[in-house]
């Protein structure tokens, strides 16, 4: 089955139950086992079925099963936000005394480099665009390499092949934040990445109506974890789960995803709400269509901005002079580069005037909405950085970031053109 068909059909049978065409929302905290034998079988993992909505819920099951198939993954798990997904993805692998290697340009920087530090997990920073400095950072205590496929707001593409090759050599798990590309544009697991995390709040939802996160794991992840001393707790009995050894679970199950469910969701509980899962299921149905439109619009807008006399520089990976152009062609499906564009007006006052003058674009720090958004990173998402630091990370004071939606592109270009006269 292809992605568009999976997104509309997979994991839910309209012929079962009432015949409801839309996936029902199971707004229930707990589920009646019917018999004590069933209750025992579910707790012992002899039978899969709903227990309690912190762990399992039939609406979430449809989203997770469908998204795993959509992303070419063995299993998926949903969480209450993208940040919660990233927290689980790391907390499932690392503990105090361990380290993680994290790309320099990432959204979840404060979580990965500051908050985890308080838990005793140190982050070492590498340059994901080249990955030249990556291998030297790996040691026995390295538990994960974390990067974004399409990083924002500089809109660059990681050197994926090199990162994956180095990780394979050292048997370290790779985690990609694939929020901006989505599985429509970047097939993380086919490219050899072990784990992908998503803020489903963005393109997957598509309408900006709910927060949520998703984690997927590749088909080969069990074999990396099994008997790997780096991941000892997967290979030892879990005394909080009747001595279960995750790495010995049958191979059709994914031990990494199941440990998040059985251990981290149980103990921490940042679970997606059933109604939010329903919103994500609705969004996923049209994700492929929306991504195609978003990419088409963004490419036209990037070309328009490139030829505008007031614009000093445009960052969008389909532009031939872009530093990520070759990598975008190599890794992103059909070389399409999603909806984020940044451009430099070289001057903070001008950038502010343009942002205040647009009419269709909303001044919002979100991304991935069907409606186009505009931000000034230097005074919002990156306000804590000095001018030198801003220039170093590619978001100087004159830089504007756009998240392009699915409106008519001529209207968007007219709006930007008028605002640029400001
Ligand atoms: C928004 C975002 C997140 C965080 O997701 P939330 O759903 O807001 O918690 C993580 N990574 C990227 C790339 C994002 O854009």
PDB file of N, CA and C in Angstrom, residues 250-326:
ATOM      1  N   UNK A 250       9.635 -11.234  21.002  1.00  0.00           N
ATOM      2  CA  UNK A 250       9.609 -11.731  19.621  1.00  0.00           C
ATOM      3  C   UNK A 250       9.928 -10.613  18.623  1.00  0.00           C
ATOM      4  N   UNK A 251      10.567 -10.960  17.522  1.00  0.00           N
ATOM      5  CA  UNK A 251      11.092  -9.942  16.626  1.00  0.00           C
ATOM      6  C   UNK A 251      10.019  -9.100  15.932  1.00  0.00           C
ATOM      7  N   UNK A 252       8.755  -9.601  15.901  1.00  0.00           N
ATOM      8  CA  UNK A 252       7.730  -8.744  15.268  1.00  0.00           C
ATOM      9  C   UNK A 252       7.377  -7.554  16.164  1.00  0.00           C
ATOM     10  N   UNK A 253       7.800  -7.611  17.435  1.00  0.00           N
ATOM     11  CA  UNK A 253       7.614  -6.461  18.323  1.00  0.00           C
ATOM     12  C   UNK A 253       8.891  -5.633  18.316  1.00  0.00           C
ATOM     13  N   UNK A 254       8.741  -4.344  18.563  1.00  0.00           N
ATOM     14  CA  UNK A 254       9.925  -3.499  18.628  1.00  0.00           C
ATOM     15  C   UNK A 254      10.252  -3.222  20.086  1.00  0.00           C
ATOM     16  N   UNK A 255      11.408  -3.694  20.538  1.00  0.00           N
ATOM     17  CA  UNK A 255      11.700  -3.621  21.975  1.00  0.00           C
ATOM     18  C   UNK A 255      11.901  -2.182  22.440  1.00  0.00           C
ATOM     19  N   UNK A 256      12.390  -1.331  21.553  1.00  0.00           N
ATOM     20  CA  UNK A 256      12.596   0.083  21.916  1.00  0.00           C
ATOM     21  C   UNK A 256      11.255   0.783  22.152  1.00  0.00           C
ATOM     22  N   UNK A 257      10.308   0.613  21.221  1.00  0.00           N
ATOM     23  CA  UNK A 257       8.994   1.259  21.353  1.00  0.00           C
ATOM     24  C   UNK A 257       8.229   0.650  22.536  1.00  0.00           C
ATOM     25  N   UNK A 258       8.307  -0.673  22.674  1.00  0.00           N
ATOM     26  CA  UNK A 258       7.566  -1.301  23.777  1.00  0.00           C
ATOM     27  C   UNK A 258       8.084  -0.864  25.140  1.00  0.00           C
ATOM     28  N   UNK A 259       9.378  -0.631  25.232  1.00  0.00           N
ATOM     29  CA  UNK A 259       9.909  -0.174  26.523  1.00  0.00           C
ATOM     30  C   UNK A 259       9.399   1.233  26.845  1.00  0.00           C
ATOM     31  N   UNK A 260       9.249   2.079  25.814  1.00  0.00           N
ATOM     32  CA  UNK A 260       8.670   3.414  26.068  1.00  0.00           C
ATOM     33  C   UNK A 260       7.257   3.260  26.617  1.00  0.00           C
ATOM     34  N   UNK A 261       6.492   2.346  26.007  1.00  0.00           N
ATOM     35  CA  UNK A 261       5.106   2.162  26.440  1.00  0.00           C
ATOM     36  C   UNK A 261       5.033   1.563  27.846  1.00  0.00           C
ATOM     37  N   UNK A 262       5.748   0.462  28.026  1.00  0.00           N
ATOM     38  CA  UNK A 262       5.598  -0.290  29.272  1.00  0.00           C
ATOM     39  C   UNK A 262       6.283   0.378  30.453  1.00  0.00           C
ATOM     40  N   UNK A 263       7.309   1.150  30.173  1.00  0.00           N
ATOM     41  CA  UNK A 263       8.095   1.698  31.270  1.00  0.00           C
ATOM     42  C   UNK A 263       7.899   3.218  31.375  1.00  0.00           C
ATOM     43  N   UNK A 264       8.151   3.951  30.288  1.00  0.00           N
ATOM     44  CA  UNK A 264       8.123   5.415  30.402  1.00  0.00           C
ATOM     45  C   UNK A 264       6.703   5.984  30.419  1.00  0.00           C
ATOM     46  N   UNK A 265       5.815   5.471  29.577  1.00  0.00           N
ATOM     47  CA  UNK A 265       4.431   5.966  29.655  1.00  0.00           C
ATOM     48  C   UNK A 265       3.818   5.562  30.989  1.00  0.00           C
ATOM     49  N   UNK A 266       4.129   4.355  31.441  1.00  0.00           N
ATOM     50  CA  UNK A 266       3.616   3.899  32.741  1.00  0.00           C
ATOM     51  C   UNK A 266       4.074   4.843  33.855  1.00  0.00           C
ATOM     52  N   UNK A 267       5.369   5.204  33.846  1.00  0.00           N
ATOM     53  CA  UNK A 267       5.918   5.928  34.988  1.00  0.00           C
ATOM     54  C   UNK A 267       5.827   7.446  34.846  1.00  0.00           C
ATOM     55  N   UNK A 268       5.798   7.954  33.630  1.00  0.00           N
ATOM     56  CA  UNK A 268       5.825   9.412  33.445  1.00  0.00           C
ATOM     57  C   UNK A 268       4.488   9.908  32.891  1.00  0.00           C
ATOM     58  N   UNK A 269       3.910   9.153  31.959  1.00  0.00           N
ATOM     59  CA  UNK A 269       2.525   9.408  31.581  1.00  0.00           C
ATOM     60  C   UNK A 269       2.243  10.597  30.692  1.00  0.00           C
ATOM     61  N   UNK A 270       3.193  11.046  29.876  1.00  0.00           N
ATOM     62  CA  UNK A 270       2.872  12.131  28.928  1.00  0.00           C
ATOM     63  C   UNK A 270       2.179  11.520  27.700  1.00  0.00           C
ATOM     64  N   UNK A 271       0.959  11.041  27.929  1.00  0.00           N
ATOM     65  CA  UNK A 271       0.205  10.284  26.935  1.00  0.00           C
ATOM     66  C   UNK A 271      -0.650  11.227  26.096  1.00  0.00           C
ATOM     67  N   UNK A 272      -0.819  10.915  24.841  1.00  0.00           N
ATOM     68  CA  UNK A 272      -1.683  11.723  23.975  1.00  0.00           C
ATOM     69  C   UNK A 272      -3.141  11.534  24.402  1.00  0.00           C
ATOM     70  N   UNK A 273      -3.923  12.620  24.378  1.00  0.00           N
ATOM     71  CA  UNK A 273      -5.349  12.509  24.703  1.00  0.00           C
ATOM     72  C   UNK A 273      -6.090  11.916  23.501  1.00  0.00           C
ATOM     73  N   UNK A 274      -7.126  11.092  23.734  1.00  0.00           N
ATOM     74  CA  UNK A 274      -7.832  10.455  22.614  1.00  0.00           C
ATOM     75  C   UNK A 274      -8.368  11.466  21.587  1.00  0.00           C
ATOM     76  N   UNK A 275      -8.870  12.595  22.070  1.00  0.00           N
ATOM     77  CA  UNK A 275      -9.395  13.581  21.107  1.00  0.00           C
ATOM     78  C   UNK A 275      -8.279  14.159  20.250  1.00  0.00           C
ATOM     79  N   UNK A 276      -7.092  14.366  20.866  1.00  0.00           N
ATOM     80  CA  UNK A 276      -5.953  14.865  20.086  1.00  0.00           C
ATOM     81  C   UNK A 276      -5.516  13.813  19.063  1.00  0.00           C
ATOM     82  N   UNK A 277      -5.563  12.531  19.462  1.00  0.00           N
ATOM     83  CA  UNK A 277      -5.214  11.461  18.519  1.00  0.00           C
ATOM     84  C   UNK A 277      -6.157  11.512  17.319  1.00  0.00           C
ATOM     85  N   UNK A 278      -7.436  11.759  17.583  1.00  0.00           N
ATOM     86  CA  UNK A 278      -8.422  11.877  16.503  1.00  0.00           C
ATOM     87  C   UNK A 278      -8.035  13.021  15.561  1.00  0.00           C
ATOM     88  N   UNK A 279      -7.621  14.167  16.126  1.00  0.00           N
ATOM     89  CA  UNK A 279      -7.226  15.299  15.279  1.00  0.00           C
ATOM     90  C   UNK A 279      -6.014  14.917  14.404  1.00  0.00           C
ATOM     91  N   UNK A 280      -5.086  14.154  14.984  1.00  0.00           N
ATOM     92  CA  UNK A 280      -3.895  13.745  14.207  1.00  0.00           C
ATOM     93  C   UNK A 280      -4.289  12.762  13.093  1.00  0.00           C
ATOM     94  N   UNK A 281      -5.261  11.896  13.380  1.00  0.00           N
ATOM     95  CA  UNK A 281      -5.723  10.950  12.355  1.00  0.00           C
ATOM     96  C   UNK A 281      -6.346  11.728  11.190  1.00  0.00           C
ATOM     97  N   UNK A 282      -7.133  12.753  11.505  1.00  0.00           N
ATOM     98  CA  UNK A 282      -7.728  13.581  10.442  1.00  0.00           C
ATOM     99  C   UNK A 282      -6.617  14.254   9.627  1.00  0.00           C
ATOM    100  N   UNK A 283      -5.623  14.793  10.331  1.00  0.00           N
ATOM    101  CA  UNK A 283      -4.538  15.496   9.643  1.00  0.00           C
ATOM    102  C   UNK A 283      -3.746  14.563   8.740  1.00  0.00           C
ATOM    103  N   UNK A 284      -3.438  13.364   9.264  1.00  0.00           N
ATOM    104  CA  UNK A 284      -2.634  12.412   8.493  1.00  0.00           C
ATOM    105  C   UNK A 284      -3.307  12.058   7.160  1.00  0.00           C
ATOM    106  N   UNK A 285      -4.651  12.021   7.150  1.00  0.00           N
ATOM    107  CA  UNK A 285      -5.369  11.664   5.913  1.00  0.00           C
ATOM    108  C   UNK A 285      -4.958  12.554   4.733  1.00  0.00           C
ATOM    109  N   UNK A 286      -4.685  13.827   5.004  1.00  0.00           N
ATOM    110  CA  UNK A 286      -4.390  14.768   3.900  1.00  0.00           C
ATOM    111  C   UNK A 286      -2.929  15.215   3.888  1.00  0.00           C
ATOM    112  N   UNK A 287      -2.079  14.582   4.709  1.00  0.00           N
ATOM    113  CA  UNK A 287      -0.689  15.058   4.813  1.00  0.00           C
ATOM    114  C   UNK A 287       0.029  15.069   3.454  1.00  0.00           C
ATOM    115  N   UNK A 288      -0.107  13.996   2.683  1.00  0.00           N
ATOM    116  CA  UNK A 288       0.608  13.931   1.400  1.00  0.00           C
ATOM    117  C   UNK A 288       0.180  15.063   0.467  1.00  0.00           C
ATOM    118  N   UNK A 289      -1.137  15.299   0.413  1.00  0.00           N
ATOM    119  CA  UNK A 289      -1.654  16.379  -0.440  1.00  0.00           C
ATOM    120  C   UNK A 289      -1.141  17.734   0.006  1.00  0.00           C
ATOM    121  N   UNK A 290      -1.195  17.944   1.333  1.00  0.00           N
ATOM    122  CA  UNK A 290      -0.767  19.247   1.845  1.00  0.00           C
ATOM    123  C   UNK A 290       0.718  19.468   1.630  1.00  0.00           C
ATOM    124  N   UNK A 291       1.531  18.420   1.845  1.00  0.00           N
ATOM    125  CA  UNK A 291       2.978  18.605   1.670  1.00  0.00           C
ATOM    126  C   UNK A 291       3.307  18.951   0.217  1.00  0.00           C
ATOM    127  N   UNK A 292       2.589  18.331  -0.729  1.00  0.00           N
ATOM    128  CA  UNK A 292       2.844  18.629  -2.142  1.00  0.00           C
ATOM    129  C   UNK A 292       2.551  20.108  -2.420  1.00  0.00           C
ATOM    130  N   UNK A 293       1.433  20.601  -1.883  1.00  0.00           N
ATOM    131  CA  UNK A 293       1.038  21.997  -2.111  1.00  0.00           C
ATOM    132  C   UNK A 293       1.987  22.966  -1.406  1.00  0.00           C
ATOM    133  N   UNK A 294       2.358  22.612  -0.157  1.00  0.00           N
ATOM    134  CA  UNK A 294       3.269  23.445   0.616  1.00  0.00           C
ATOM    135  C   UNK A 294       4.618  23.576  -0.123  1.00  0.00           C
ATOM    136  N   UNK A 295       5.122  22.461  -0.647  1.00  0.00           N
ATOM    137  CA  UNK A 295       6.419  22.482  -1.342  1.00  0.00           C
ATOM    138  C   UNK A 295       6.325  23.311  -2.618  1.00  0.00           C
ATOM    139  N   UNK A 296       5.233  23.146  -3.344  1.00  0.00           N
ATOM    140  CA  UNK A 296       5.049  23.889  -4.601  1.00  0.00           C
ATOM    141  C   UNK A 296       4.995  25.398  -4.303  1.00  0.00           C
ATOM    142  N   UNK A 297       4.204  25.772  -3.287  1.00  0.00           N
ATOM    143  CA  UNK A 297       4.101  27.188  -2.909  1.00  0.00           C
ATOM    144  C   UNK A 297       5.446  27.739  -2.452  1.00  0.00           C
ATOM    145  N   UNK A 298       6.123  26.968  -1.583  1.00  0.00           N
ATOM    146  CA  UNK A 298       7.381  27.454  -0.999  1.00  0.00           C
ATOM    147  C   UNK A 298       8.435  27.660  -2.083  1.00  0.00           C
ATOM    148  N   UNK A 299       8.482  26.733  -3.041  1.00  0.00           N
ATOM    149  CA  UNK A 299       9.478  26.852  -4.107  1.00  0.00           C
ATOM    150  C   UNK A 299       9.241  28.133  -4.919  1.00  0.00           C
ATOM    151  N   UNK A 300       7.971  28.416  -5.219  1.00  0.00           N
ATOM    152  CA  UNK A 300       7.656  29.634  -5.988  1.00  0.00           C
ATOM    153  C   UNK A 300       8.003  30.889  -5.189  1.00  0.00           C
ATOM    154  N   UNK A 301       7.716  30.850  -3.881  1.00  0.00           N
ATOM    155  CA  UNK A 301       7.997  32.024  -3.047  1.00  0.00           C
ATOM    156  C   UNK A 301       9.507  32.214  -2.896  1.00  0.00           C
ATOM    157  N   UNK A 302      10.248  31.110  -2.751  1.00  0.00           N
ATOM    158  CA  UNK A 302      11.709  31.209  -2.651  1.00  0.00           C
ATOM    159  C   UNK A 302      12.274  31.831  -3.935  1.00  0.00           C
ATOM    160  N   UNK A 303      11.729  31.434  -5.086  1.00  0.00           N
ATOM    161  CA  UNK A 303      12.202  32.002  -6.354  1.00  0.00           C
ATOM    162  C   UNK A 303      11.860  33.490  -6.444  1.00  0.00           C
ATOM    163  N   UNK A 304      10.639  33.844  -6.013  1.00  0.00           N
ATOM    164  CA  UNK A 304      10.235  35.257  -6.029  1.00  0.00           C
ATOM    165  C   UNK A 304      11.174  36.083  -5.146  1.00  0.00           C
ATOM    166  N   UNK A 305      11.435  35.591  -3.921  1.00  0.00           N
ATOM    167  CA  UNK A 305      12.283  36.357  -2.996  1.00  0.00           C
ATOM    168  C   UNK A 305      13.713  36.480  -3.541  1.00  0.00           C
ATOM    169  N   UNK A 306      14.195  35.411  -4.175  1.00  0.00           N
ATOM    170  CA  UNK A 306      15.566  35.416  -4.712  1.00  0.00           C
ATOM    171  C   UNK A 306      15.772  36.520  -5.734  1.00  0.00           C
ATOM    172  N   UNK A 307      14.700  36.851  -6.462  1.00  0.00           N
ATOM    173  CA  UNK A 307      14.877  37.851  -7.520  1.00  0.00           C
ATOM    174  C   UNK A 307      14.457  39.244  -7.032  1.00  0.00           C
ATOM    175  N   UNK A 308      14.121  39.386  -5.746  1.00  0.00           N
ATOM    176  CA  UNK A 308      13.682  40.688  -5.241  1.00  0.00           C
ATOM    177  C   UNK A 308      14.879  41.554  -4.839  1.00  0.00           C
ATOM    178  N   UNK A 309      14.935  42.806  -5.309  1.00  0.00           N
ATOM    179  CA  UNK A 309      16.127  43.637  -5.053  1.00  0.00           C
ATOM    180  C   UNK A 309      16.399  43.914  -3.567  1.00  0.00           C
ATOM    181  N   UNK A 310      15.374  43.916  -2.717  1.00  0.00           N
ATOM    182  CA  UNK A 310      15.623  44.231  -1.294  1.00  0.00           C
ATOM    183  C   UNK A 310      16.115  43.018  -0.503  1.00  0.00           C
ATOM    184  N   UNK A 311      16.043  41.825  -1.096  1.00  0.00           N
ATOM    185  CA  UNK A 311      16.395  40.601  -0.362  1.00  0.00           C
ATOM    186  C   UNK A 311      17.859  40.251  -0.617  1.00  0.00           C
ATOM    187  N   UNK A 312      18.635  40.146   0.474  1.00  0.00           N
ATOM    188  CA  UNK A 312      20.086  39.897   0.330  1.00  0.00           C
ATOM    189  C   UNK A 312      20.369  38.422   0.066  1.00  0.00           C
ATOM    190  N   UNK A 313      19.578  37.560   0.710  1.00  0.00           N
ATOM    191  CA  UNK A 313      19.893  36.139   0.635  1.00  0.00           C
ATOM    192  C   UNK A 313      18.638  35.337   0.982  1.00  0.00           C
ATOM    193  N   UNK A 314      18.420  34.228   0.268  1.00  0.00           N
ATOM    194  CA  UNK A 314      17.267  33.375   0.559  1.00  0.00           C
ATOM    195  C   UNK A 314      17.772  31.972   0.853  1.00  0.00           C
ATOM    196  N   UNK A 315      17.264  31.395   1.914  1.00  0.00           N
ATOM    197  CA  UNK A 315      17.648  30.040   2.278  1.00  0.00           C
ATOM    198  C   UNK A 315      16.501  29.097   1.999  1.00  0.00           C
ATOM    199  N   UNK A 316      16.646  28.300   0.950  1.00  0.00           N
ATOM    200  CA  UNK A 316      15.649  27.263   0.666  1.00  0.00           C
ATOM    201  C   UNK A 316      16.358  26.208  -0.165  1.00  0.00           C
ATOM    202  N   UNK A 317      16.322  24.944   0.281  1.00  0.00           N
ATOM    203  CA  UNK A 317      17.214  23.941  -0.320  1.00  0.00           C
ATOM    204  C   UNK A 317      16.971  23.593  -1.790  1.00  0.00           C
ATOM    205  N   UNK A 318      15.877  24.056  -2.401  1.00  0.00           N
ATOM    206  CA  UNK A 318      15.727  23.747  -3.837  1.00  0.00           C
ATOM    207  C   UNK A 318      16.417  24.794  -4.703  1.00  0.00           C
ATOM    208  N   UNK A 319      16.908  25.888  -4.092  1.00  0.00           N
ATOM    209  CA  UNK A 319      17.635  26.892  -4.869  1.00  0.00           C
ATOM    210  C   UNK A 319      19.024  26.339  -5.192  1.00  0.00           C
ATOM    211  N   UNK A 320      19.433  26.451  -6.444  1.00  0.00           N
ATOM    212  CA  UNK A 320      20.664  25.772  -6.902  1.00  0.00           C
ATOM    213  C   UNK A 320      21.924  26.223  -6.162  1.00  0.00           C
ATOM    214  N   UNK A 321      21.940  27.483  -5.690  1.00  0.00           N
ATOM    215  CA  UNK A 321      23.143  27.975  -4.999  1.00  0.00           C
ATOM    216  C   UNK A 321      23.093  27.701  -3.491  1.00  0.00           C
ATOM    217  N   UNK A 322      22.075  26.968  -3.032  1.00  0.00           N
ATOM    218  CA  UNK A 322      21.942  26.723  -1.591  1.00  0.00           C
ATOM    219  C   UNK A 322      22.949  25.664  -1.133  1.00  0.00           C
ATOM    220  N   UNK A 323      23.586  25.880   0.045  1.00  0.00           N
ATOM    221  CA  UNK A 323      24.572  24.896   0.527  1.00  0.00           C
ATOM    222  C   UNK A 323      23.981  23.486   0.722  1.00  0.00           C
ATOM    223  N   UNK A 324      22.657  23.393   0.903  1.00  0.00           N
ATOM    224  CA  UNK A 324      22.036  22.074   1.104  1.00  0.00           C
ATOM    225  C   UNK A 324      21.452  21.495  -0.192  1.00  0.00           C
ATOM    226  N   UNK A 325      21.639  22.178  -1.317  1.00  0.00           N
ATOM    227  CA  UNK A 325      20.979  21.739  -2.556  1.00  0.00           C
ATOM    228  C   UNK A 325      21.271  20.272  -2.898  1.00  0.00           C
ATOM    229  N   UNK A 326      22.567  19.907  -2.888  1.00  0.00           N
ATOM    230  CA  UNK A 326      22.938  18.529  -3.284  1.00  0.00           C
ATOM    231  C   UNK A 326      22.344  17.500  -2.311  1.00  0.00           C
TER     232      UNK A 326
END
